[in-house]
Short mmCIF file of C-alpha atoms and ligand atoms in Angstrom, two decimals:
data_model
loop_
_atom_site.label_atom_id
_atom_site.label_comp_id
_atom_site.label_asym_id
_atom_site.label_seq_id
_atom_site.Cartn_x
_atom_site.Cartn_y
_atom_site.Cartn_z
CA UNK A 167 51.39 110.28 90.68
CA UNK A 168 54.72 108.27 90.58
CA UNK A 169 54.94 105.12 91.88
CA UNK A 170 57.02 104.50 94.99
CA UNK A 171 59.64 102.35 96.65
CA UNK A 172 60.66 100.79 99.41
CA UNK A 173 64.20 99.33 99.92
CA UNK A 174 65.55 97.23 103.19
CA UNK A 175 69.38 96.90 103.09
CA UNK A 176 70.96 93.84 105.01
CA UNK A 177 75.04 93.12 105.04
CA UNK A 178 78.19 94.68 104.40
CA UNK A 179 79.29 98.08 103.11
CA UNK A 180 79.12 96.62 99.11
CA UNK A 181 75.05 96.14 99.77
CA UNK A 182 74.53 99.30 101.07
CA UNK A 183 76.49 100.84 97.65
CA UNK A 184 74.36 98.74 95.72
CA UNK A 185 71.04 100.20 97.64
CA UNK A 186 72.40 103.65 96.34
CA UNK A 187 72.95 102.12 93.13
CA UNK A 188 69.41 100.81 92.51
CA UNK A 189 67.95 104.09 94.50
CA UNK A 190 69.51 105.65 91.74
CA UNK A 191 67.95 103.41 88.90
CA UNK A 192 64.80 103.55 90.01
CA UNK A 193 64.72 107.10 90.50
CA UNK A 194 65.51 107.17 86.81
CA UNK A 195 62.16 105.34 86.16
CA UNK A 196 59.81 107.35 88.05
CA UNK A 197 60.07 105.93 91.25
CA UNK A 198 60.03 108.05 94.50
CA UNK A 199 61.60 106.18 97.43
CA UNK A 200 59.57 105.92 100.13
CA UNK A 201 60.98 105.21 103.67
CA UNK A 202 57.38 103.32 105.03
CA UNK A 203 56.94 100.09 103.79
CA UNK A 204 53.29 100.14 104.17
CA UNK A 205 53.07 103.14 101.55
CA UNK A 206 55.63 101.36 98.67
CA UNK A 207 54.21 99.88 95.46
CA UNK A 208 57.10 98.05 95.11
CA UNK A 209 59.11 96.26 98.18
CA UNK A 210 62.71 95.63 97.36
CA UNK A 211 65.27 93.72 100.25
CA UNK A 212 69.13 93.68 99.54
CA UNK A 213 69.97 90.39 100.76
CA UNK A 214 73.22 89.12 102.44
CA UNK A 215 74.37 85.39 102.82
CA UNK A 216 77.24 86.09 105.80
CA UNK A 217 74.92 85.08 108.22
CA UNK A 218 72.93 81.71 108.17
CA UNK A 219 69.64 80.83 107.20
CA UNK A 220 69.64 83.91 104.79
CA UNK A 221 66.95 82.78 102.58
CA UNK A 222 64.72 81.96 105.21
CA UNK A 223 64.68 84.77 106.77
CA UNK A 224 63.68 86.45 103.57
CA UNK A 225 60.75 84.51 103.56
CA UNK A 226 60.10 85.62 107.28
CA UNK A 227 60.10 89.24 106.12
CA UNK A 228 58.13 88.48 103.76
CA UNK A 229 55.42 87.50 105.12
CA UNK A 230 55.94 90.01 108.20
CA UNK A 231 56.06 92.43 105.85
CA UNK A 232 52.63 91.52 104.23
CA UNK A 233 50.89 90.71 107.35
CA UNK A 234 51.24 94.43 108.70
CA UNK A 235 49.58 95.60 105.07
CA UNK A 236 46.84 93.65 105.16
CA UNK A 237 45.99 94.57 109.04
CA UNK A 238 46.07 98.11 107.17
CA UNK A 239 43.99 96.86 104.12
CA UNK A 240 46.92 97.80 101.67
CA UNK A 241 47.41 94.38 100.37
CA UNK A 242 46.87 95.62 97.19
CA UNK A 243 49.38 96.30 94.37
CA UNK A 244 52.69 96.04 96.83
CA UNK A 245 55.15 93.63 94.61
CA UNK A 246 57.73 91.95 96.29
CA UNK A 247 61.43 91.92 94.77
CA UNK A 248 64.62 90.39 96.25
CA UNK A 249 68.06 91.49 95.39
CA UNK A 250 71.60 90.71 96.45
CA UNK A 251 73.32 87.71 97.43
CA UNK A 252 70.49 85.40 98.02
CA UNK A 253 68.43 86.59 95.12
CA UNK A 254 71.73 85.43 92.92
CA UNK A 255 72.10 82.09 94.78
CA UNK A 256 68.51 80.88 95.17
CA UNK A 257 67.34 82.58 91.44
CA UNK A 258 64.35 80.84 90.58
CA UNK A 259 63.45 78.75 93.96
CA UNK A 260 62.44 82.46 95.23
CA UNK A 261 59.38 82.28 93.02
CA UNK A 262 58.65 78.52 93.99
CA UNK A 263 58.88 79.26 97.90
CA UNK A 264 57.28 82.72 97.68
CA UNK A 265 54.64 83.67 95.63
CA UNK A 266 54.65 87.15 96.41
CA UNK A 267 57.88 87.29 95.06
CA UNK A 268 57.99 88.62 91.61
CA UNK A 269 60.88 90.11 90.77
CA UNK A 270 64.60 88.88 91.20
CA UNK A 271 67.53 90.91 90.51
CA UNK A 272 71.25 89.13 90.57
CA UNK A 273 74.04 90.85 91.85
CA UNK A 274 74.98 92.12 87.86
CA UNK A 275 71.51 93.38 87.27
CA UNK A 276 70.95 96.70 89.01
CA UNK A 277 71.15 98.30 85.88
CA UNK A 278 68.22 96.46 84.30
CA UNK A 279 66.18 97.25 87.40
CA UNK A 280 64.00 99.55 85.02
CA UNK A 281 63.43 97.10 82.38
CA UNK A 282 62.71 94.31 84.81
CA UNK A 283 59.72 96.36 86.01
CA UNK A 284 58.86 97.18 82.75
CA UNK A 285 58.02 93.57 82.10
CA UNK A 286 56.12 93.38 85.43
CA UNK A 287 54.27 96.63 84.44
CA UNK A 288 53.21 95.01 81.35
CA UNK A 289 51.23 92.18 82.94
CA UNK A 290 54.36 89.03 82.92
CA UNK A 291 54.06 87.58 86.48
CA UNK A 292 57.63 87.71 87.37
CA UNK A 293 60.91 89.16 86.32
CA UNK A 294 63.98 87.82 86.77
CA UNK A 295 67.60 88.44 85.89
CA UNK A 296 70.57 86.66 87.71
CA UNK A 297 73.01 86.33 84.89
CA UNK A 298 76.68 86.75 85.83
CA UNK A 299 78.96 87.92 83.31
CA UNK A 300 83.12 87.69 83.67
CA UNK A 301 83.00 91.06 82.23
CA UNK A 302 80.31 93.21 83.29
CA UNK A 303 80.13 97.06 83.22
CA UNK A 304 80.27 98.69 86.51
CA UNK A 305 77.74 100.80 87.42
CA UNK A 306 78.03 104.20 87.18
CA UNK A 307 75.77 106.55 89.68
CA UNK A 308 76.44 110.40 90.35
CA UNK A 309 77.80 111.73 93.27
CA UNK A 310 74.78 114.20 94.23
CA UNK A 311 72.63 110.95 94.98
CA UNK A 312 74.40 109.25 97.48
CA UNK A 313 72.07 108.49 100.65
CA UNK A 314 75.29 108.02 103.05
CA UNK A 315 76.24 111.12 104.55
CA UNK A 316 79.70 112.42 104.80
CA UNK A 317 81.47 108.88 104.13
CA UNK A 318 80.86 107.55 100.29
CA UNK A 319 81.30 104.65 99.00
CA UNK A 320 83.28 104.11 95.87
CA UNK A 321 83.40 100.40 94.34
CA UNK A 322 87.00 99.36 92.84
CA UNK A 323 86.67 96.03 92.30
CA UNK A 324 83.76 93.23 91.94
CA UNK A 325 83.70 89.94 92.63
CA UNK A 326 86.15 87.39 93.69
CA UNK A 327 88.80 84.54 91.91
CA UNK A 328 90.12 83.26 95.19
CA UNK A 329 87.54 80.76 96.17
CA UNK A 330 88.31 80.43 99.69
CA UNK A 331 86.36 76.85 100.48
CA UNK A 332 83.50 78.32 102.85
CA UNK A 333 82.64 81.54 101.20
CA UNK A 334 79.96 81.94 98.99
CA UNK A 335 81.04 85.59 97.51
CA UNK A 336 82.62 84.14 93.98
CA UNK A 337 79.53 82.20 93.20
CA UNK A 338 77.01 85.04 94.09
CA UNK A 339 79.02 88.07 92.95
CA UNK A 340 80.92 86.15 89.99
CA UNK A 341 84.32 86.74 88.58
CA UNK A 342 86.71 89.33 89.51
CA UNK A 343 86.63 92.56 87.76
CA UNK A 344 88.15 95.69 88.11
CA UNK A 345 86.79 99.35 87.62
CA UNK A 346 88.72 101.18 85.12
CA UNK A 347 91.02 104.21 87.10
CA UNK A 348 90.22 107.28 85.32
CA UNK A 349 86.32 106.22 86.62
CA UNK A 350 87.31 105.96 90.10
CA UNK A 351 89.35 108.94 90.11
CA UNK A 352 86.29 111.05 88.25
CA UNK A 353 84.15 109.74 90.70
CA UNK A 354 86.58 110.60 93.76
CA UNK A 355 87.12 114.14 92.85
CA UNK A 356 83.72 114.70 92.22
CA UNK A 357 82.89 113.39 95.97
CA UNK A 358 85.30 115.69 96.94
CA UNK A 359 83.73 118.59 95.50
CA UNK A 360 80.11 117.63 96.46
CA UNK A 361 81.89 117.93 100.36
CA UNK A 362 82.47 114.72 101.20
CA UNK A 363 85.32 114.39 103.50
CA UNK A 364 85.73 110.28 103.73
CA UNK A 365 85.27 108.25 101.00
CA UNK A 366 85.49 103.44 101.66
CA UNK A 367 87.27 101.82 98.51
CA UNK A 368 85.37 99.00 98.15
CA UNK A 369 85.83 95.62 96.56
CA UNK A 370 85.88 91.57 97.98
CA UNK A 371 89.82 92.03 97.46
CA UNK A 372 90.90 95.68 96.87
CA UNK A 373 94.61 94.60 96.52
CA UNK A 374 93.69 92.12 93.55
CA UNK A 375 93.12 95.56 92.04
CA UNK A 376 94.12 95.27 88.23
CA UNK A 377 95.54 91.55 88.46
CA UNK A 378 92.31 90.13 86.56
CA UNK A 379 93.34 92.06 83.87
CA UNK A 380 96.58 90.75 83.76
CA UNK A 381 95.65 87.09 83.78
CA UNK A 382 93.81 87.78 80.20
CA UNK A 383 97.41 88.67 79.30
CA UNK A 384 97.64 92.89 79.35
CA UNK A 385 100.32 94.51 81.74
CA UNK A 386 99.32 96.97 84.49
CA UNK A 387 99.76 100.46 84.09
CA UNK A 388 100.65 100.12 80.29
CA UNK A 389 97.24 99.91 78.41
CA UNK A 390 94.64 97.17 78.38
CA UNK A 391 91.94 96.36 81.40
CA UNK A 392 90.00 93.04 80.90
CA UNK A 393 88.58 94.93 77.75
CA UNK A 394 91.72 96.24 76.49
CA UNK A 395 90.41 100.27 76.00
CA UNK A 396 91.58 101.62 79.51
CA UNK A 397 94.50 101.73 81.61
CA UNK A 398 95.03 99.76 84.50
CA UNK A 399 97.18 99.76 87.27
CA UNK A 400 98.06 98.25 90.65
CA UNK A 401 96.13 98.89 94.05
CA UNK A 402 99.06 100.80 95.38
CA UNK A 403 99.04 102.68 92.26
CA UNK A 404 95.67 103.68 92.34
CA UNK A 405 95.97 104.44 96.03
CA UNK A 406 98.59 106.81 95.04
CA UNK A 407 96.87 108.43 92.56
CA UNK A 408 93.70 109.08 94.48
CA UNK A 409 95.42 110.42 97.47
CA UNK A 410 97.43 112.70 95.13
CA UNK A 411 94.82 113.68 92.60
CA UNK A 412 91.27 113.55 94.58
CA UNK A 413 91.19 116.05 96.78
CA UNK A 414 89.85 113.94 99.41
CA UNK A 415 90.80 114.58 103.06
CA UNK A 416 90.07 110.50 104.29
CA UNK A 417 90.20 108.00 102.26
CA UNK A 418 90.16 104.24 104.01
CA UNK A 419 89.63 101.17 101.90
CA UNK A 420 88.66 97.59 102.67
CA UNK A 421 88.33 94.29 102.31
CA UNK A 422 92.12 93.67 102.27
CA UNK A 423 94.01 89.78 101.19
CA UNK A 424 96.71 88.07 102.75
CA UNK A 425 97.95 86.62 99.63
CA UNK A 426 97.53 90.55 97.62
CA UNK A 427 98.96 92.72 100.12
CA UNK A 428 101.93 93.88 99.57
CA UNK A 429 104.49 96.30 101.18
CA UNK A 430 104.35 98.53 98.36
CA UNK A 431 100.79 99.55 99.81
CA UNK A 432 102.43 100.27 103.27
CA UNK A 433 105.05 102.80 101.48
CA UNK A 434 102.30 104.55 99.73
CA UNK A 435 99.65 105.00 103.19
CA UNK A 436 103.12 105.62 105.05
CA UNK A 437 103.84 108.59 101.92
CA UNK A 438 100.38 110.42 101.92
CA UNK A 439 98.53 112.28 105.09
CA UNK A 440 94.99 111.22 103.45
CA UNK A 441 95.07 107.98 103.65
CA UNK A 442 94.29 106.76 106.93
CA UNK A 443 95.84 104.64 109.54
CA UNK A 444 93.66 101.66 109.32
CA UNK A 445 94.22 97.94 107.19
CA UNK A 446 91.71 95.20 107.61
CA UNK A 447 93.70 91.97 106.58
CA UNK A 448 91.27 88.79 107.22
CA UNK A 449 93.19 85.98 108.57
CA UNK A 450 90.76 83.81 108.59
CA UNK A 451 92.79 80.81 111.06
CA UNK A 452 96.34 80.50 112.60
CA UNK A 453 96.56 76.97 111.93
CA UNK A 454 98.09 75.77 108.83
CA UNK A 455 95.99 73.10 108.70
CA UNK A 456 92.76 75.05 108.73
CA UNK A 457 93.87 77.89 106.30
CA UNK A 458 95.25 74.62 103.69
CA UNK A 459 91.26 73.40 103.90
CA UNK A 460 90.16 76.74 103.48
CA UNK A 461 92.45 77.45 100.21
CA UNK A 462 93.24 81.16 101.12
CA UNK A 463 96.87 80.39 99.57
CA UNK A 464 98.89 81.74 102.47
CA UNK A 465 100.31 80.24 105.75
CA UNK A 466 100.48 81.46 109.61
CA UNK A 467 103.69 82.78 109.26
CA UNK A 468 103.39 84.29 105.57
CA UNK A 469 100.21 86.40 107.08
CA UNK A 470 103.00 87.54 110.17
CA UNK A 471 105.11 88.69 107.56
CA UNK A 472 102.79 90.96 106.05
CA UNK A 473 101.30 92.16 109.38
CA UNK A 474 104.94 92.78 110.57
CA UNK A 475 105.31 94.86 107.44
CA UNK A 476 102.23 96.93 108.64
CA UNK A 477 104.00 96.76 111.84
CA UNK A 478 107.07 98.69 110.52
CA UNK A 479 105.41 101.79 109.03
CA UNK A 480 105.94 104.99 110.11
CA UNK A 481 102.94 105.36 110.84
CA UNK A 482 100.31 103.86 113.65
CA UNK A 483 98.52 101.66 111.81
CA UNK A 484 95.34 99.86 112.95
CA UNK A 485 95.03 96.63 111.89
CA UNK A 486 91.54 94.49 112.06
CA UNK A 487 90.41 91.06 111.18
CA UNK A 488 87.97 88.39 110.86
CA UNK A 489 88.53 85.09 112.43
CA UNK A 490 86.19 81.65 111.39
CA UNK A 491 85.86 79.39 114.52
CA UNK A 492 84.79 75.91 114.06
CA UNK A 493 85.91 75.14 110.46
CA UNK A 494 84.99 71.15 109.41
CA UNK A 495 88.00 69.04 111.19
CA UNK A 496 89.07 72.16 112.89
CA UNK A 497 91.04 70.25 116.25
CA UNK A 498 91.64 72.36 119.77
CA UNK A 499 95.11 72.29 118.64
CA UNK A 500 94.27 74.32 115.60
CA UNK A 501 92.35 76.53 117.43
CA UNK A 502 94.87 77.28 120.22
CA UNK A 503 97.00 78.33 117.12
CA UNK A 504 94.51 80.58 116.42
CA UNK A 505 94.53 82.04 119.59
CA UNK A 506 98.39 82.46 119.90
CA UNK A 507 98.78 84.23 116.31
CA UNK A 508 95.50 86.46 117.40
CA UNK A 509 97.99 87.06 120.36
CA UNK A 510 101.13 87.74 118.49
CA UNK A 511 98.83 90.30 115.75
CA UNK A 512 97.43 92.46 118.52
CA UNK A 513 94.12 93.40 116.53
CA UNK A 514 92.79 96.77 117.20
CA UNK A 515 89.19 95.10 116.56
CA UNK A 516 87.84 91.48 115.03
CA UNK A 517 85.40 90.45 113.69
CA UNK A 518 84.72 86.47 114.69
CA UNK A 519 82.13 83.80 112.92
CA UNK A 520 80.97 80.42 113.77
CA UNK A 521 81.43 78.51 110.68
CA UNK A 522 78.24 77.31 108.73
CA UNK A 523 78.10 76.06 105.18
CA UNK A 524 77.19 77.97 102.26
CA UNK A 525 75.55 76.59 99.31
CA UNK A 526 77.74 75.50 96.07
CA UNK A 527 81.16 75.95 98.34
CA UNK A 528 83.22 73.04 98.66
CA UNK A 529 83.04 73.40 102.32
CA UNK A 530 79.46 72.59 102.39
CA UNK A 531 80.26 69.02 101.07
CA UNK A 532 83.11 68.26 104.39
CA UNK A 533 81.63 67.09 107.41
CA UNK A 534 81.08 70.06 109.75
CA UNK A 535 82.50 67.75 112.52
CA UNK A 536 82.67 70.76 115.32
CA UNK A 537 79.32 70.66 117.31
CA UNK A 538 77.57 74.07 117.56
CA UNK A 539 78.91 73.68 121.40
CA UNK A 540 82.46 73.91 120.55
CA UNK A 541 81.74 76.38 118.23
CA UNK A 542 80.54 78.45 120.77
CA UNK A 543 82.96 78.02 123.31
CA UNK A 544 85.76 78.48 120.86
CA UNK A 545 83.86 82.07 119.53
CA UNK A 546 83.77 82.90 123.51
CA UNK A 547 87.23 82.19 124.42
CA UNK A 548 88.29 83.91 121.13
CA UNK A 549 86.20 87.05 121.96
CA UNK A 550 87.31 87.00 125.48
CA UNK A 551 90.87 87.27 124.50
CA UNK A 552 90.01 90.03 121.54
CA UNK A 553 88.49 91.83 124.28
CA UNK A 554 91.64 91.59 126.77
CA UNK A 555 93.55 92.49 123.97
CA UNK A 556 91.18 95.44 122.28
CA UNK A 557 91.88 97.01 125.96
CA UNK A 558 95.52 97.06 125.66
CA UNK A 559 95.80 98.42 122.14
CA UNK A 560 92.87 100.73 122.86
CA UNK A 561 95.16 102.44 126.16
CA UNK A 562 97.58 103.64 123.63
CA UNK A 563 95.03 106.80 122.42
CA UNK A 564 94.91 107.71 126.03
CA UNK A 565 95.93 111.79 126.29
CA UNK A 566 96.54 111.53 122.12
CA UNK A 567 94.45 114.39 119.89
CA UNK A 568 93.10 112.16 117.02
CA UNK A 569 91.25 113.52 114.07
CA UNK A 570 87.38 112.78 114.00
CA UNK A 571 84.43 113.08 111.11
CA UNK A 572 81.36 113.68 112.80
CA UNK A 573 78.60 111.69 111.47
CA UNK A 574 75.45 112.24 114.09
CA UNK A 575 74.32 112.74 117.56
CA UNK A 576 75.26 109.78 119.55
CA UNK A 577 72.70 107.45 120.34
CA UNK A 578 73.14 107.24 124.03
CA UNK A 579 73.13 110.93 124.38
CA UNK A 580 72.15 114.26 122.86
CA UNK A 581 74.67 116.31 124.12
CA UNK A 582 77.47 113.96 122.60
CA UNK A 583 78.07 113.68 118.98
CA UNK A 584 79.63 110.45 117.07
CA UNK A 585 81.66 109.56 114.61
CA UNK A 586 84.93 107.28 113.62
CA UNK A 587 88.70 108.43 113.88
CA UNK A 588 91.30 107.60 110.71
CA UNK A 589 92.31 104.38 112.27
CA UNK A 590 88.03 103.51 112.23
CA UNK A 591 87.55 103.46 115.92
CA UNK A 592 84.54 105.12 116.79
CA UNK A 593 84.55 107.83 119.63
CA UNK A 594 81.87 109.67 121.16
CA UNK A 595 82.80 113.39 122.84
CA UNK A 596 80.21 116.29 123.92
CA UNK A 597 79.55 118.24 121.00
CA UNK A 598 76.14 120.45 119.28
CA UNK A 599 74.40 118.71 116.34
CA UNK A 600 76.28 121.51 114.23
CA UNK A 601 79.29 119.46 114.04
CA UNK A 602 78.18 117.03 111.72
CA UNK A 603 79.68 116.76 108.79
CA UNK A 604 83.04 118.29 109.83
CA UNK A 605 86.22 117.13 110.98
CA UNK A 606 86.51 117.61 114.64
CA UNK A 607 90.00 117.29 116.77
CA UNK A 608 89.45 115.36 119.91
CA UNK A 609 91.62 114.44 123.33
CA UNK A 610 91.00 110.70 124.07
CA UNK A 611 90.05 110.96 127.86
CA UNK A 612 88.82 107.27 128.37
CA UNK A 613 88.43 104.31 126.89
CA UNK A 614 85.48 101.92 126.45
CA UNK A 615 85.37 98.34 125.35
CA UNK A 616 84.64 99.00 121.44
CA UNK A 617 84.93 102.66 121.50
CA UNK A 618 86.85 105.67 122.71
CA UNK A 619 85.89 108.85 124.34
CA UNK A 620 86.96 112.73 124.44
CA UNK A 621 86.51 115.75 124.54
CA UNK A 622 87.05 119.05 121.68
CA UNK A 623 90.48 119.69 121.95
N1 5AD B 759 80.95 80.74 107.69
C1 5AD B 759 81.36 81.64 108.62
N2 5AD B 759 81.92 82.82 108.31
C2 5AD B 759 82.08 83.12 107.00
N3 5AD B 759 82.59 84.20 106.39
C3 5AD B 759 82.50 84.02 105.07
N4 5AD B 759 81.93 82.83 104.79
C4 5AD B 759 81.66 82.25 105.99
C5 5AD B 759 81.10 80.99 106.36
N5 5AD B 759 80.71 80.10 105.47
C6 5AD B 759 83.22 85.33 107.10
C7 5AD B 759 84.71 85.46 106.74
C8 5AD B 759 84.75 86.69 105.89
C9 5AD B 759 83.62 87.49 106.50
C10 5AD B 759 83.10 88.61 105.67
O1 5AD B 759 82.60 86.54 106.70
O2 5AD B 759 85.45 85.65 107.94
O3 5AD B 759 85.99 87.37 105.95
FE1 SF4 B 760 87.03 85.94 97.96
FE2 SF4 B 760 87.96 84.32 99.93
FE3 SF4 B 760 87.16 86.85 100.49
FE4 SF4 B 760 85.37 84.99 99.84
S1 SF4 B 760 86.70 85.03 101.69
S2 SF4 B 760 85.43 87.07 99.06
S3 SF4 B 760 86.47 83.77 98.28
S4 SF4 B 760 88.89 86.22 99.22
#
């Protein structure tokens, strides 16, 4: 009987990629996945570090985790493994706080998944690999074992070389790389054929795309990645070429740089009908101040200029963000410049965080001189003006037909179905189950704080 698995995914869009990615190693080794964790031989969780207290709460499912086993006397073999973000930046101190845990897996290692339990199977206590390696192979998983439906994921870059002060991403995902084209096209086209309909570019900084190759001294687009055997190009480039040469009917991509976006990228989304109408381009602060201290390498009115670029295309573009509020020695006259440039942007959607330190950022070693209090008034006030302005730029899809990819039955309803637009919104309309999966066109008839709502048009 073949052993089986258990696998708890927490964070962003990269994790849940990674899940398929170890899914798809340990399927390789025997392992069936299981979706009850009371049934798995092995437990894995896919750890994040955006939030706070990520390590802790590890511990807390943990022990949750083992508590509900042993009230159904399967305490037995179950190991415990930790992957991810906080398996890379806590390493070792897992096995010192935990001693259930016995495997840890860095954010390079999904590959040696099946090794690591090798050693485990063989009677060592604990297996461990968290080394990070400036030029690591990506990866490479088929398209027929993805466990999203209809929207894949397809990683272009890894890792980050910006080292914005509070963020914790270049320490626990190491150095910048990027995926060789002719890989991410394969993969593309082959989504396409499997029926996928939407495929998420992925990478920390999609529009560093091909520039880490070119600080090791080889050109884009003229031979030479990082290793010198493949071609590289520029994000626009490769943009191009997957809206020309994939197939695919969507294809969205994200996490998007001030400093790295360029208008070349508008012309290119502007020049193709499959890539959609959405850019999310973090801003992090308005304040000059704050954005100096956080070393993103770009000021208030430098990040205008490229949204007024987005502004310009031909196109309706949506345009999202994430704001930090209470960044050490952030003043109220920092944060009302915040405010006014989250005015002046207009954001179809934001994301907003509190500020908290991460460990090994420089960040961590300022004084975090805003009290939780101001923290939280300045995330309200923020949110309350996202909101005001969410409703405005939400009132222009009033009466327009927008194209939708049905991905379930809504939650609040079985006679509606859900799913997201191009420009990401999501929008619920009546609809039978059998629409899932397909492209749907749809009348916006009202609007709803962080969603729309239509009918079949
Ligand atoms: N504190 C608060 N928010 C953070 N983010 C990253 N690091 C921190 C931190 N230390 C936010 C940034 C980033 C998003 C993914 O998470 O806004 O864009
Ligand atoms: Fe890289 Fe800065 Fe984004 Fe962190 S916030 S992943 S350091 S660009």
């Amino acid at each position: 009987m073949s052993k089986k698995f258990y696998l708890e995914t927490y964070g962003c869009q990269m994790n849940v990629h990674d899940s398929e990615k170890a899914n798809f190693s340990l399927s390789g080794s025997g392992y069936e996945q299981t979706s009850d964790p009371l049934d798995a031989d092995l437990i894995l969780l896919n750890t994040c570090m955006v939030r706070e207290k990520a390590a802790r709460k590890v511990y807390s499912r943990i022990a949750e985790l083992k508590h509900q086993r042993r009230e159904l006397k399967r305490d037995s073999a179950a190991v415990f493994g930790v992957m991810g973000c906080v398996a890379q930046a806590e390493a070792e101190r897992l096995f010192e706080r935990s001693s259930d845990i016995r495997l840890v897996m860095g954010t390079q290692a999904i590959s040696k998944l099946p090794q690591l339990i090798e050693q485990l199977d063989q009677g060592f206590p604990r297996a461990i690999d968290v080394h990070l390696s400036k030029d690591a192979d990506f990866y490479e998983i088929n398209a027929d074992v993805r466990q999203t439906t209809h929207i894949a994921y397809i990683t272009i870059t890894e890792g980050c070389n910006k080292f914005c002060s509070f963020c914790i991403v270049p320490y626990t995902r190491g150095r910048e790389r990027s995926r060789p084209a002719e890989k991410i096209i394969q993969e593309a086209k082959s989504l396409a054929l499997q029926g996928f309909k939407e495929v998420h570019l992925l990478g920390q900084n999609v529009n560093s795309y091909g520039l880490s190759g070119r600080y090791r001294g080889s050109l884009p687009g003229v031979g030479g990645t990082a290793r010198g055997t493949e071609e590289l190009t520029t994000f626009a480039h490769l943009l191009e070429r997957l809206a020309v040469e994939s197939g695919l009917p969507r294809i969205k991509y994200t996490t998007s740089h001030p400093r790295d976006f360029d208008e070349e990228i508008v012309r290119v989304m502007d020049s193709h009908d499959n890539l959609c109408e959405w850019v999310h381009l973090p801003a992090q602060s308005g304040s000059d101040r704050v954005l100096r201290a956080m070393r993103r390498g770009y000021t208030r009115r430098e990040y205008i200029e490229k949204i007024d670029s987005i502004k310009r295309a031909r196109k309706d573009l949506s345009i999202t963000g994430d704001i930090i509020v209470g960044f050490p020695g952030e003043t109220d006259d920092d944060f009302n410049q915040t405010l006014s440039m989250v005015a002046e942007v207009g954001y179809d959607g934001l994301y907003i965080f509190k500020y908290s330190p991460r460990p090994h950022t420089p960040a961590a070693a300022y004084i975090d001189s805003v009290t939780e209090e101001v923290k939280t008034e300045r995330f309200m006030k923020l949110n309350e003006l996202q909101h005001r302005i969410q409703k405005d730029r939400y009132s222009r899809y009033l009466g327009r037909k927008v194209e939708v990819l049905v991905e379930g039955v809504s939650a609040r309803s079985s006679s509606d179905v859900v799913g997201h637009t191009r420009c990401n919104k999501v929008i619920n309309f009546p609809g039978a189950v059998d629409l899932v999966g397909n492209l749907a066109a749809v009348k916006v008839t009202e609007i709803k704080p962080n969603s729309l709502y239509g009918s079949l048009s």
